Structures are given as structure tokens and as C-alpha cells.
Amino acid sequence: MDMMTGLLEGPKARGALLLKSIFNPPWAVRIEDRAPLTVLTLVRGSGWLLPDGGTPVPIGPGDVAVVRGPRPYTIADAPGTPVHVMVDEDQRCSTPDGQDLGSTLDLGLRTWGTPVPDEEAAVMLSGTYLEPSEVGRRLLNTLPTVLVRPAAAADTTLIGLLASEISRDEPGQELVLDRLLDLLLIGVLRTWLADPASGSPGWYRAQTDPVVGRAVRLLHENPAHGWTVAELAQKAGASRAALARRFTELVGEPPMAYLTGWRLALAADLLREPDATVASVARRVGYGSAFALSAAFKRVRGVSPQEFRAVGAAAAG
């Protein structure tokens, strides 16, 4: 796969939690669900995103925010508004003193909030990824805690489509919403990656380098190949020493260490496929045997492929 596809194909929602929230001001909702990733957009009104230990970030109508978990955060109409709703790890809603609000805030299919909204009510769409794929996590782990794409750069057509689809109950609706959420997230990530001042990861920025960019693309396009630094340097048009030095400087790690991380990220994603064996995954990502993959996986990730798969299956079921 090409580099851009490899970076952006990871987010694939599977039964993501999609909600339309409606709140009369003043309002403040504290999220403690420990979700790995949430996408938010206000289709009406404005507010603030307040990450624990971070800087408050204003959110205007049409802005799209990506919040990287699992740390808690608060969404409110103003930074000083007291929290009136708490959301826990099981998506249960309660008051700060523990009173259950589930039935009180339920406004119908995928909709919750103020029982009698007024004209000044804020309307927010949110999508929560419960389990991003491992390939996507390599990108998502580099994100800031909060990433906002302003309305001027957002896809208003896509946001409008999500707003119209979120309350519908049609065959295959969950799949439709999952894909819309993926597209919304990918749009934010593409904007972030394209901005030289955004702080995007070195391994992405390196693609503009004529030598290192070529090397990274080769690794992404054919991770199963038995690469050596010498062969990679020859194909990239540089000496072995020059490539190793330049690659480490731009990417942050040597070429073979980067290849190992990429292979194991791919392996982790492939291990989620129900029919995949450790041996078949090993062949697809460039390891000569199931034992070789297991040893590398255990060394880098601290668990064997079988243990990793068991934990994933337990979380999913």
C-alpha cells in the first residue's frame, strides 16, 4: 500500500457510538468513558473543549474536534460552567453526585440532552471509536490531545449528511454512520498532516525528503520484502551511511527499527482477522515463521500474538 493509504486506512469504525446531543445553556458534560478516540462537531451554538491538564480549546459551529483518549475531558458552553452531566466508561449518564440521568436525557434514537430544548440550545454530533485498529493507532498516538479543524476547512456537506443520518433507523444504518464518521476523521487528519506547522509525525514529514521519502515509501509499499539498509539505500539513491544518518534524523529511529514497528503494526491489525493464523500473518508482514513473528511481537509489545488476539477478542465480545 502507498504511504498515505497506510496512514489513513486505519480508522475503521465498527459499531461506533454516534450521538446527537442537545443542551440549553448553561451546560457542561464531563466525559470519563476512557474511549481511545472521539470526533465532535457543533452544528449549532458554540462551546469549549476542556481536556484534563490541558489548555481549553474553543469550538465554534462547523468546527470538527478530535479528542484522543483515554484521559477525561469536559465539553461546556463556557470554561467556568459547573458540570451537570457525567458520562462513565459504560456510557452511563449521571449527575456529579451519582443520580442516574439515562431516562431523563433520552430524546429518542441516538439523541440525548435537554428534554425541552430552546432556540439557543447547542446541537453537537459526536462519534466515539471504541477500538481503533492498530495501524491507525500508529498515527493516532502522535496526535495532540485535542485537534481542531476550523469550519472554514471542514466538509460541510459531510457534516450535514451525518446530521441527517444520525437519527435515521434504516437497514444498514450502523454501517452508514460508521463510514461517515471515518470520512469525517480522515478529513481532519489530512488537514493536520498537510500543515507544516501542525507538529505531524516525523515519519510522515519525511516523505518530502527525496531520499528518506523514497525509502519510507518502499517500506510501506512492500513490508514483507527482506530489506537491508544497503538495498534500501541503493534503491533510494544514497549511500548506506547517508541513508541511515538522514533517516534517523528525520524519522527519529533507524530504518530497520522503523520497519520492525511498521511490520508489527500491520501484524497486530491482521491478527484481528478471525481466520488469520500467526504463521500466515508472519508471511504477510515479512517474518520467516510464526516463531520469528512471535519473538519480535513479544519483545516489542510485551505480549505474544496469541495473547494479543485473546485480549482483543475479549474486549470485542
CSV table of C-alpha atoms in Angstrom, one decimal, residues 62 300 303:
chain,number,residue,atom,x,y,z
A,62,GLY,CA,-18.9,23.7,12.0
A,300,VAL,CA,8.4,-5.0,21.3
A,303,VAL,CA,2.7,-10.0,24.8
